PDB file of C-alpha atoms in Angstrom:
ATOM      1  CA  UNK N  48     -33.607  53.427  30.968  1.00 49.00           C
ATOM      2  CA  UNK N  49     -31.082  51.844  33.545  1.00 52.00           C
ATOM      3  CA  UNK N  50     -31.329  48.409  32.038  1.00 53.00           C
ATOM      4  CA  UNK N  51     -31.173  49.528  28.326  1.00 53.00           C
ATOM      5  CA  UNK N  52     -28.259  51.801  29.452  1.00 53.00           C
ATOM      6  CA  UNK N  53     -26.516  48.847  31.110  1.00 53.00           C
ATOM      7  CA  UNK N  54     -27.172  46.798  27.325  1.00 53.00           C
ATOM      8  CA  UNK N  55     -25.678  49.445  25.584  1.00 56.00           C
ATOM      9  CA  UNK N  56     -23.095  50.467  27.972  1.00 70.00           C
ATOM     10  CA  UNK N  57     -20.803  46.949  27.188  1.00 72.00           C
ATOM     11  CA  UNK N  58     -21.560  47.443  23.564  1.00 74.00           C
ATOM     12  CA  UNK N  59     -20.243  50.597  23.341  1.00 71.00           C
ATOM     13  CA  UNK N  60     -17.191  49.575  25.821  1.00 75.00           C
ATOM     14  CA  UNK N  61     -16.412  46.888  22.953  1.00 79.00           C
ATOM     15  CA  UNK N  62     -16.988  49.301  20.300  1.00 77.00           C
ATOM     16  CA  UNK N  63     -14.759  51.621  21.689  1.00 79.00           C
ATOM     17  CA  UNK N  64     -12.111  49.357  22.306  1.00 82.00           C
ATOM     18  CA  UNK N  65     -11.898  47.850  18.799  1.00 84.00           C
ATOM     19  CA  UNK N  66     -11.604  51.090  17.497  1.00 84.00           C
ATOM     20  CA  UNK N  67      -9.038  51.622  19.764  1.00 84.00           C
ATOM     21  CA  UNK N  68      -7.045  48.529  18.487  1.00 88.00           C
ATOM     22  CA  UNK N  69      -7.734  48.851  14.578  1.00 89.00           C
ATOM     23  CA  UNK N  70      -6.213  52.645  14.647  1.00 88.00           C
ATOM     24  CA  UNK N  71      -3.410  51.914  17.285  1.00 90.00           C
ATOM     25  CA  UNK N  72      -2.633  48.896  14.074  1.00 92.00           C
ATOM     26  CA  UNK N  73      -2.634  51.715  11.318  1.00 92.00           C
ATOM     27  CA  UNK N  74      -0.726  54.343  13.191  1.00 92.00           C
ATOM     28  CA  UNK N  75       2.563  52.020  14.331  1.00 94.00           C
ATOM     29  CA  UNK N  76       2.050  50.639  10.387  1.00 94.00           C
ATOM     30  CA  UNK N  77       2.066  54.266   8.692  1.00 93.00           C
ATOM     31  CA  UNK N  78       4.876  55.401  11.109  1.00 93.00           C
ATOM     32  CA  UNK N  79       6.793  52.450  10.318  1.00 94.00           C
ATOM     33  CA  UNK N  80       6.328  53.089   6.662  1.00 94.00           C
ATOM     34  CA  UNK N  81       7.387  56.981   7.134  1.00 93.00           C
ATOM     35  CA  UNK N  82      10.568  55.595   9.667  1.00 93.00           C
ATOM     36  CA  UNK N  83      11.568  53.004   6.290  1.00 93.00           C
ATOM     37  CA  UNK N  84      11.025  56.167   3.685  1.00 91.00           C
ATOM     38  CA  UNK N  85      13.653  57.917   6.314  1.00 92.00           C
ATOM     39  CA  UNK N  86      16.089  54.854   6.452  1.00 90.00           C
ATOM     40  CA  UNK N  87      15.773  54.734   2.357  1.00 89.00           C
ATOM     41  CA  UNK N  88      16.108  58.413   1.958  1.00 90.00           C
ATOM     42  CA  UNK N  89      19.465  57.892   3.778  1.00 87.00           C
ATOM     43  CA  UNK N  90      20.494  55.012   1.813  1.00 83.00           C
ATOM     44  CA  UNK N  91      19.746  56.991  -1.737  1.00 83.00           C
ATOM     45  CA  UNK N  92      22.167  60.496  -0.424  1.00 85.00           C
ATOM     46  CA  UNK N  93      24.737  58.327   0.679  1.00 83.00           C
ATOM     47  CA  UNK N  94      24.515  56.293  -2.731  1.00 80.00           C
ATOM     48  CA  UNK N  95      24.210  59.572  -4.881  1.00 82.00           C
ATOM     49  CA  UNK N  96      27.103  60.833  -2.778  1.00 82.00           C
ATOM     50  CA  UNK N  97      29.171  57.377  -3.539  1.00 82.00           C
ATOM     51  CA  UNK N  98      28.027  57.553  -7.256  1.00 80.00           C
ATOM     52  CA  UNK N  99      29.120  60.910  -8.001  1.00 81.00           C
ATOM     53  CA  UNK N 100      32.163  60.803  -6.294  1.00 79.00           C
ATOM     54  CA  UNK N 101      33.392  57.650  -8.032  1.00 85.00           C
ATOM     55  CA  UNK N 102      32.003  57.451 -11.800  1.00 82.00           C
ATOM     56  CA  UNK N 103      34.560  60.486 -12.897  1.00 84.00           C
ATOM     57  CA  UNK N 104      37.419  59.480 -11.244  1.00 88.00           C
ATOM     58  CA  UNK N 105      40.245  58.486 -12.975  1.00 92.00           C
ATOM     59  CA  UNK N 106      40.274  54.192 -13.480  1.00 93.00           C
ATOM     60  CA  UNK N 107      41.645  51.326 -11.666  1.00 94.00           C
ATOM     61  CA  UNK N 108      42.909  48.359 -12.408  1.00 95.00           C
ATOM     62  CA  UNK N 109      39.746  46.185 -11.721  1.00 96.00           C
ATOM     63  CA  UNK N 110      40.336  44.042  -8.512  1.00 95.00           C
ATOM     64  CA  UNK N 111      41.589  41.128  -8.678  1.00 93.00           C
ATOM     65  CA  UNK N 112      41.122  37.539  -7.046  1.00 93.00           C
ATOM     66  CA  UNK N 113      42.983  38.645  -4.080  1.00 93.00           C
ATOM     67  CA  UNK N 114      40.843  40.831  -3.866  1.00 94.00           C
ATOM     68  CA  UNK N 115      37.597  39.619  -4.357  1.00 95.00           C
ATOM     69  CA  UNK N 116      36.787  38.185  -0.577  1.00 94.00           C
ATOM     70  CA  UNK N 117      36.893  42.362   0.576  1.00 94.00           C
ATOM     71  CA  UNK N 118      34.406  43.539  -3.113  1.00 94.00           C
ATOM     72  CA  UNK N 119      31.588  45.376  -1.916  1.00 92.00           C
ATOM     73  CA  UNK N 120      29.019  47.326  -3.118  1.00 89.00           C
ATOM     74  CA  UNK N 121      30.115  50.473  -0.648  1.00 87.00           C
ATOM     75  CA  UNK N 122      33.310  50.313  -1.072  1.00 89.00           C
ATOM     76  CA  UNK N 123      33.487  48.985  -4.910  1.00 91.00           C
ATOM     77  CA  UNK N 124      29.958  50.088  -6.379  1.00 90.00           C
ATOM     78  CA  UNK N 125      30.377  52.089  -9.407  1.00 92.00           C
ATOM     79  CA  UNK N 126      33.837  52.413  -9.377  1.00 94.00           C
ATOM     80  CA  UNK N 127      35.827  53.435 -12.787  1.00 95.00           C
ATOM     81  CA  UNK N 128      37.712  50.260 -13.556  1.00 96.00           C
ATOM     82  CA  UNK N 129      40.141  49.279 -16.545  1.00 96.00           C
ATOM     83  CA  UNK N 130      40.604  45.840 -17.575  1.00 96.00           C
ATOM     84  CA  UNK N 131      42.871  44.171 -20.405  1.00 96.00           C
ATOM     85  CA  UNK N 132      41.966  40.986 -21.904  1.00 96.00           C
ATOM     86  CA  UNK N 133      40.129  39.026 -24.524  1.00 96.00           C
ATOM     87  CA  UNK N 134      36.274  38.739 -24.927  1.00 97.00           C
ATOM     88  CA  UNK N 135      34.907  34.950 -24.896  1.00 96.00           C
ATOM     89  CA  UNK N 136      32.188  36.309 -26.991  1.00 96.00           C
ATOM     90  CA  UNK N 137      31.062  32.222 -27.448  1.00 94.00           C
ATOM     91  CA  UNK N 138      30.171  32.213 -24.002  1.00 95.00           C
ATOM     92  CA  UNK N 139      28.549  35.469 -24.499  1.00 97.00           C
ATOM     93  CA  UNK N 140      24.507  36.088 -22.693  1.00 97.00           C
ATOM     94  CA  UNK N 141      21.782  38.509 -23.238  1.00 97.00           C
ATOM     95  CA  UNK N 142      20.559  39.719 -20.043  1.00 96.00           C
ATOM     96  CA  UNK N 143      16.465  41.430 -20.940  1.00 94.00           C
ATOM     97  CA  UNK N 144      17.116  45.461 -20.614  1.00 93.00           C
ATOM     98  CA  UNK N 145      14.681  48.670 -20.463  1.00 89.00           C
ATOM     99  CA  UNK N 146      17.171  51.737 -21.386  1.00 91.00           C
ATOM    100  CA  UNK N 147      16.447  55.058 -22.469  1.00 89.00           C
ATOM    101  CA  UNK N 148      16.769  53.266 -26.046  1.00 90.00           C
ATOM    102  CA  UNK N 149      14.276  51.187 -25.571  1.00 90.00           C
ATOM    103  CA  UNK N 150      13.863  47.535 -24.722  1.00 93.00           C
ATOM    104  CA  UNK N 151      16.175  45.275 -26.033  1.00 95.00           C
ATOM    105  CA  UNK N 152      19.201  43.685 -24.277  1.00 96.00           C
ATOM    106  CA  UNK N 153      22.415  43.409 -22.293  1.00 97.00           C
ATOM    107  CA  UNK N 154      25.387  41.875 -23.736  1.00 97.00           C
ATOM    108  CA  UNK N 155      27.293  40.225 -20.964  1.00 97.00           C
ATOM    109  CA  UNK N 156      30.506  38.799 -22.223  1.00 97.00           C
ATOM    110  CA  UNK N 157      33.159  37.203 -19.870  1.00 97.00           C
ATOM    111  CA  UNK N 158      36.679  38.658 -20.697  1.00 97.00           C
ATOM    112  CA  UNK N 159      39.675  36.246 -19.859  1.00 95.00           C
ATOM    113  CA  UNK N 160      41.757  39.200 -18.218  1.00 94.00           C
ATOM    114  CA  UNK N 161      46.018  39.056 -18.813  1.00 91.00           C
ATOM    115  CA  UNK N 162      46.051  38.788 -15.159  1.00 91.00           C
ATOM    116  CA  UNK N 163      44.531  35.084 -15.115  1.00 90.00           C
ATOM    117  CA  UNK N 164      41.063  35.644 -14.493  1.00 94.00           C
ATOM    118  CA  UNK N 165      37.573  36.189 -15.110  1.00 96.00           C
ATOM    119  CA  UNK N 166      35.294  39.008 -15.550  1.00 97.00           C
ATOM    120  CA  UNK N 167      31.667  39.229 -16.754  1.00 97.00           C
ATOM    121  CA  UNK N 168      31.538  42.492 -19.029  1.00 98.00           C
ATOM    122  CA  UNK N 169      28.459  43.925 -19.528  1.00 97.00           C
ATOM    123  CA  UNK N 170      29.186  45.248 -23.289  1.00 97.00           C
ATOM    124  CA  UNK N 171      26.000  47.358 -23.471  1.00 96.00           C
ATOM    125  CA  UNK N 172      22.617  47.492 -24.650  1.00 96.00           C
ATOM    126  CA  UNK N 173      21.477  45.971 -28.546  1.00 96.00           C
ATOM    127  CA  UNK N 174      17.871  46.162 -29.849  1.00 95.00           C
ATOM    128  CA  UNK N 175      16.289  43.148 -30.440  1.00 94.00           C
ATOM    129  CA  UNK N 176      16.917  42.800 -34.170  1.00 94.00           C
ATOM    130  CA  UNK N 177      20.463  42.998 -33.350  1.00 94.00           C
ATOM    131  CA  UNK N 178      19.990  39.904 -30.762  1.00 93.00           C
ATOM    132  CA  UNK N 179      22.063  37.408 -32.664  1.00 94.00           C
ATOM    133  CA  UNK N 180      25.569  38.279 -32.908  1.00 93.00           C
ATOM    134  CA  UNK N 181      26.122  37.753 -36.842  1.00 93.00           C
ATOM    135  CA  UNK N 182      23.858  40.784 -37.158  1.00 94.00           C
ATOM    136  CA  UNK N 183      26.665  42.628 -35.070  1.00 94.00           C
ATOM    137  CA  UNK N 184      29.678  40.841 -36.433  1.00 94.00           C
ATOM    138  CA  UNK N 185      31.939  44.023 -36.339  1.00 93.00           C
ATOM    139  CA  UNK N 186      31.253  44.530 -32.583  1.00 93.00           C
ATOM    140  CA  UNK N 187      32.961  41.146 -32.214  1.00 94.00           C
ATOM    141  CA  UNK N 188      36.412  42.388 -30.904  1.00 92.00           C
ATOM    142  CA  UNK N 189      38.810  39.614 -31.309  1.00 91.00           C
ATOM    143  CA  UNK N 190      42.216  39.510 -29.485  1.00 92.00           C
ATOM    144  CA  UNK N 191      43.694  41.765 -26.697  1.00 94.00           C
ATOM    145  CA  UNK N 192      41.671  44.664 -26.049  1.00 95.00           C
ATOM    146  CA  UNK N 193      41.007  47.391 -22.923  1.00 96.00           C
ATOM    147  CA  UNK N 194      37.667  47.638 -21.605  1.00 96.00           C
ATOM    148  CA  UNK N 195      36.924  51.054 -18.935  1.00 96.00           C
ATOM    149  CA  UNK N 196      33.805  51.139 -17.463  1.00 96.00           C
ATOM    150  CA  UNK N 197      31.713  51.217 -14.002  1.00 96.00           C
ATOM    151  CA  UNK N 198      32.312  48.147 -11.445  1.00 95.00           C
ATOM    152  CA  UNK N 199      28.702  46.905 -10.581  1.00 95.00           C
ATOM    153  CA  UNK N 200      27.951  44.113  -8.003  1.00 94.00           C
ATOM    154  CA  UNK N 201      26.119  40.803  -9.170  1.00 94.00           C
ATOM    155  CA  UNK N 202      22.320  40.775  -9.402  1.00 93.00           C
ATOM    156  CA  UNK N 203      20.928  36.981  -7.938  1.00 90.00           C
ATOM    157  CA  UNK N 204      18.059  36.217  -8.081  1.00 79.00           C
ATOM    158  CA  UNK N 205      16.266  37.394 -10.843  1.00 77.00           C
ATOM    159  CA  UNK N 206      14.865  40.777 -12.019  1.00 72.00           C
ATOM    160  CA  UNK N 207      11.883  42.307  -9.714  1.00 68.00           C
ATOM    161  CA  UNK N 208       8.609  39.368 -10.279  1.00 73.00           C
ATOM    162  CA  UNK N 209      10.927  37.948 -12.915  1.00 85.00           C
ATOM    163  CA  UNK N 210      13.306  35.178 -11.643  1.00 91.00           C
ATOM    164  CA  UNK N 211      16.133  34.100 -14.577  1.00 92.00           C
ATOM    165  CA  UNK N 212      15.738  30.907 -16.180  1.00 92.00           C
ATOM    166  CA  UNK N 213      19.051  29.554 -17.159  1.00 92.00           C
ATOM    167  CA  UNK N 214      17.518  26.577 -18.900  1.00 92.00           C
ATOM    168  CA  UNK N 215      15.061  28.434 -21.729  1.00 93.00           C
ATOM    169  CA  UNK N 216      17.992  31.327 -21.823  1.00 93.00           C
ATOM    170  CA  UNK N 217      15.355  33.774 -20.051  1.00 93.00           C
ATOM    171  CA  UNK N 218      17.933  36.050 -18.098  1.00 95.00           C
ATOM    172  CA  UNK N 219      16.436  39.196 -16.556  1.00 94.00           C
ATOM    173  CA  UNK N 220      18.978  40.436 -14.157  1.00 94.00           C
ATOM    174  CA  UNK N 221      22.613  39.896 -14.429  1.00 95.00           C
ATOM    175  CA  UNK N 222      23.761  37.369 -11.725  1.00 95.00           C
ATOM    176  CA  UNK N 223      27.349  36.938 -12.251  1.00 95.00           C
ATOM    177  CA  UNK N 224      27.022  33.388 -10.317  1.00 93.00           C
ATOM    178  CA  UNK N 225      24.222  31.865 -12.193  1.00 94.00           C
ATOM    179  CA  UNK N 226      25.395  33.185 -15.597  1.00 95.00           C
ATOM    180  CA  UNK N 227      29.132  31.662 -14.659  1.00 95.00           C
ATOM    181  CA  UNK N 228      27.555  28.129 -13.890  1.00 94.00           C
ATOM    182  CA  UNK N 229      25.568  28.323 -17.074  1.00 94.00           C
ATOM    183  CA  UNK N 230      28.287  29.197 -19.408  1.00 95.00           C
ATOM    184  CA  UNK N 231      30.592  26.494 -17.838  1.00 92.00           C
ATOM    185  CA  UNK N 232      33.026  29.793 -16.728  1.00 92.00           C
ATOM    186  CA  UNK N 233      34.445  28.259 -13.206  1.00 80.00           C
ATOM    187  CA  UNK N 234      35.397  31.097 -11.111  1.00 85.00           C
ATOM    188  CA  UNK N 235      34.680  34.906 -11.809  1.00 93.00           C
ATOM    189  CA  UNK N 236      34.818  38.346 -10.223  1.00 96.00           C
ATOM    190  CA  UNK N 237      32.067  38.493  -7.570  1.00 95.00           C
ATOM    191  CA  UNK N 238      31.201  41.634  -9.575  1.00 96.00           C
ATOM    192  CA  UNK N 239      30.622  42.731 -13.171  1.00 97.00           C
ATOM    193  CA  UNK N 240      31.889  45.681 -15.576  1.00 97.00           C
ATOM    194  CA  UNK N 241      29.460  48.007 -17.347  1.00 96.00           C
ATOM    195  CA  UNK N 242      31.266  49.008 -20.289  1.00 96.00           C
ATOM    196  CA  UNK N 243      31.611  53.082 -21.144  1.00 94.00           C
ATOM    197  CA  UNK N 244      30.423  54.546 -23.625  1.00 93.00           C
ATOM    198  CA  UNK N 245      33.796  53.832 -25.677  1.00 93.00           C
ATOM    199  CA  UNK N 246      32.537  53.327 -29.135  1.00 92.00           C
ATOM    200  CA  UNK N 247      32.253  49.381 -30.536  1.00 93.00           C
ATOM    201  CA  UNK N 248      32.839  48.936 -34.237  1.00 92.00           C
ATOM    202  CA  UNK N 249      29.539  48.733 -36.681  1.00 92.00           C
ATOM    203  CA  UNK N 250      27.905  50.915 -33.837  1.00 93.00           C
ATOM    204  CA  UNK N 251      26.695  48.027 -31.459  1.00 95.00           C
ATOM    205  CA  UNK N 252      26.339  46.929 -28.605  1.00 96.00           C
ATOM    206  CA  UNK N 253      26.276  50.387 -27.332  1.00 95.00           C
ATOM    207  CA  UNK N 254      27.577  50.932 -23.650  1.00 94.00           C
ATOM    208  CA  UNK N 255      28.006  53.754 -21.077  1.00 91.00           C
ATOM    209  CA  UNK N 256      24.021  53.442 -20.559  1.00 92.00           C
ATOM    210  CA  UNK N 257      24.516  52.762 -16.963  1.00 88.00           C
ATOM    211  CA  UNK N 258      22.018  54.591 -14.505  1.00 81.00           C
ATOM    212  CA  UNK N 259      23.876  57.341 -12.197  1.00 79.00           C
ATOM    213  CA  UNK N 260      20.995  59.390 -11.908  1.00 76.00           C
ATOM    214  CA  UNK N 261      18.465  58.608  -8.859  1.00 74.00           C
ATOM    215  CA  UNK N 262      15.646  60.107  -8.052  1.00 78.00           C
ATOM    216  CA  UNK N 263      15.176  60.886  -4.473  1.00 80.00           C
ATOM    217  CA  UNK N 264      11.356  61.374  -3.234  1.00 86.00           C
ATOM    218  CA  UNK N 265      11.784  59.518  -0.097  1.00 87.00           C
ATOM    219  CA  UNK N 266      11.300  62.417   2.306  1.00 88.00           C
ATOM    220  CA  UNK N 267       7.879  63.433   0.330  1.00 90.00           C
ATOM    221  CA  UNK N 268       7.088  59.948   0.883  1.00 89.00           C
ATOM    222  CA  UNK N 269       7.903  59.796   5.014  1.00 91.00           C
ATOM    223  CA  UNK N 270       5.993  63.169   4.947  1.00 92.00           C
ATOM    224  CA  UNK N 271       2.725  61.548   3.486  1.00 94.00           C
ATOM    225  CA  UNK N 272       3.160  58.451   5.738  1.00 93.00           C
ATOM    226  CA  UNK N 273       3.652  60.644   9.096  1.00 92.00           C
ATOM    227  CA  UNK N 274       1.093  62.730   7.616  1.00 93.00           C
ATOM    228  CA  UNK N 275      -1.538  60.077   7.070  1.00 93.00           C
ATOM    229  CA  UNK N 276      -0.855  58.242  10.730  1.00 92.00           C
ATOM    230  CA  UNK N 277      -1.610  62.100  12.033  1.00 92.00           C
ATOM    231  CA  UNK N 278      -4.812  62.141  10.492  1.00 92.00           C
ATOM    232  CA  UNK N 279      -5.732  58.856  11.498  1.00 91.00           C
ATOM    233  CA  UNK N 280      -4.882  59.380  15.412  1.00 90.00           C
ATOM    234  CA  UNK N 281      -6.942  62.759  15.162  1.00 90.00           C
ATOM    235  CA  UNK N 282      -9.913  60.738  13.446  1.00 88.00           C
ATOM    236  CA  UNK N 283      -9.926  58.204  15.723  1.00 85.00           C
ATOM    237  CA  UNK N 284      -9.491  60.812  18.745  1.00 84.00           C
ATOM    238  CA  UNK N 285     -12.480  62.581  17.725  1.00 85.00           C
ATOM    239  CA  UNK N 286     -14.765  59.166  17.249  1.00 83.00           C
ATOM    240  CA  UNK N 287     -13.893  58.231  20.569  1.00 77.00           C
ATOM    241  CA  UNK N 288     -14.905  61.981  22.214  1.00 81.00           C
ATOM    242  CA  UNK N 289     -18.023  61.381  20.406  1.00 77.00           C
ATOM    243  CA  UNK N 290     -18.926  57.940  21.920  1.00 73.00           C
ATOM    244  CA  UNK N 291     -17.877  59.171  25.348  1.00 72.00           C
ATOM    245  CA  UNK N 292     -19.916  62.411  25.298  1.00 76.00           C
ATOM    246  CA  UNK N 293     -23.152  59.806  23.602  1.00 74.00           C
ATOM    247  CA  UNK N 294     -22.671  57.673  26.529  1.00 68.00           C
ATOM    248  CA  UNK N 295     -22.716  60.281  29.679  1.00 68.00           C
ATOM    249  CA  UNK N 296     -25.873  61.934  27.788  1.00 68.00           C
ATOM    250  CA  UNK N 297     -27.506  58.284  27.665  1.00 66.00           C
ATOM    251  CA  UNK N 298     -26.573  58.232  31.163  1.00 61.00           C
TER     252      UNK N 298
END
């Protein structure tokens, strides 16, 4: 018995202390997860608090390139902004777009402001069979015109798994500096405008679809992560009591 004790006993020891290791692993990664679903719960209040503080306010003049260097998406993000100027609809790209329309697209539009400058308008959405512009002709503004909407911040890289393909005109997020370099724009705004929900003549592209409604689950999230490292400590716990008390009755 002494000798098949003495076997087991480093087994067990090894046993024990791989268990150890492999739950000590999941618990710091499920409390991590739970501390990030904190840190993101805190990022969502402070943006529904930014949101909903800015998107009714009366407009600004959208800033300008003295401006630019200090554009941020705390301080600017969502902002009402008002802009005069005159669409470059030639220069004009569809950006892909799920809405609560359906899928179809964005049409981003650069608008040569009266102030000597650049901005990329997002126009609003258009179904798919209204893609080319001659099958929106009256939405065409031409000449001096005021466009109100939400300041948003650029979008690089690409949409989420989807990265835009200037080349084969596959856009699926609207980054202001890849869209400017494609178009042959030179300098913009750092940012772009989402356009209100201002009607455009013959109906399209329709705007003020922008998203200012976030769902916040975060802390139900943490809960379940904090939750599940709980569980797994007391699971572990337990399997170790049990190969303790084993051992001192082989013993």
């Amino acid at each position: 018995m002494a000798a098949g004790h003495q076997r087991r006993s480093p087994r067990r020891a090894a046993r024990l202390l791989l268990l150890a290791l492999l739950a000590a692993a999941g618990f710091v990664a499920l409390i991590a997860l739970g501390i990030w679903q904190v840190e993101r719960r805190a990022w969502k209040l402070d943006l529904i608090a930014r949101v909903e503080a800015r998107v009714d306010a009366a407009p600004v003049a959208a800033p300008g390139l003295a401006q630019w260097a200090s554009v941020s998406e705390a301080r600017d993000g969502y902002r009402r902004v008002r802009l005069q100027g005159r669409f470059l609809h030639d220069r004009e790209t569809l950006v892909q777009a799920a809405t609560v329309r359906g899928a179809g697209f964005w049409v981003l539009t650069p608008m040569a402001s009266d102030r000597g400058f650049t901005v990329l308008v997002n126009r609003g959405f258009v179904p798919a069979d209204r893609k080319a512009p001659g099958r929106r002709a009256e939405g065409q503004v031409a000449g001096e015109t005021v466009v109100t909407g939400l300041m948003r911040m650029s979008e690089p890289k690409g949409g989420f798994l989807r990265t835009n393909e200037p080349a084969a005109e596959r856009w699926y997020s609207r980054d202001v500096a890849a869209i400017a370099s494609a178009r042959g724009l030179g300098p913009v705004a750092p940012y772009f405008i989402d356009a209100d929900a201002t009607a455009n003549a013959g109906g399209y592209p329709i705007g003020g679809l922008t998203v200012i409604r976030f769902n916040n689950n975060h802390l139900g999230y943490a809960l379940t992560w904090f939750g599940l490292a709980a569980l797994l400590a007391l699971g572990a716990g337990l399997v170790v009591r049990h190969e303790l008390r084993q051992g001192e009755a082989e013993a």
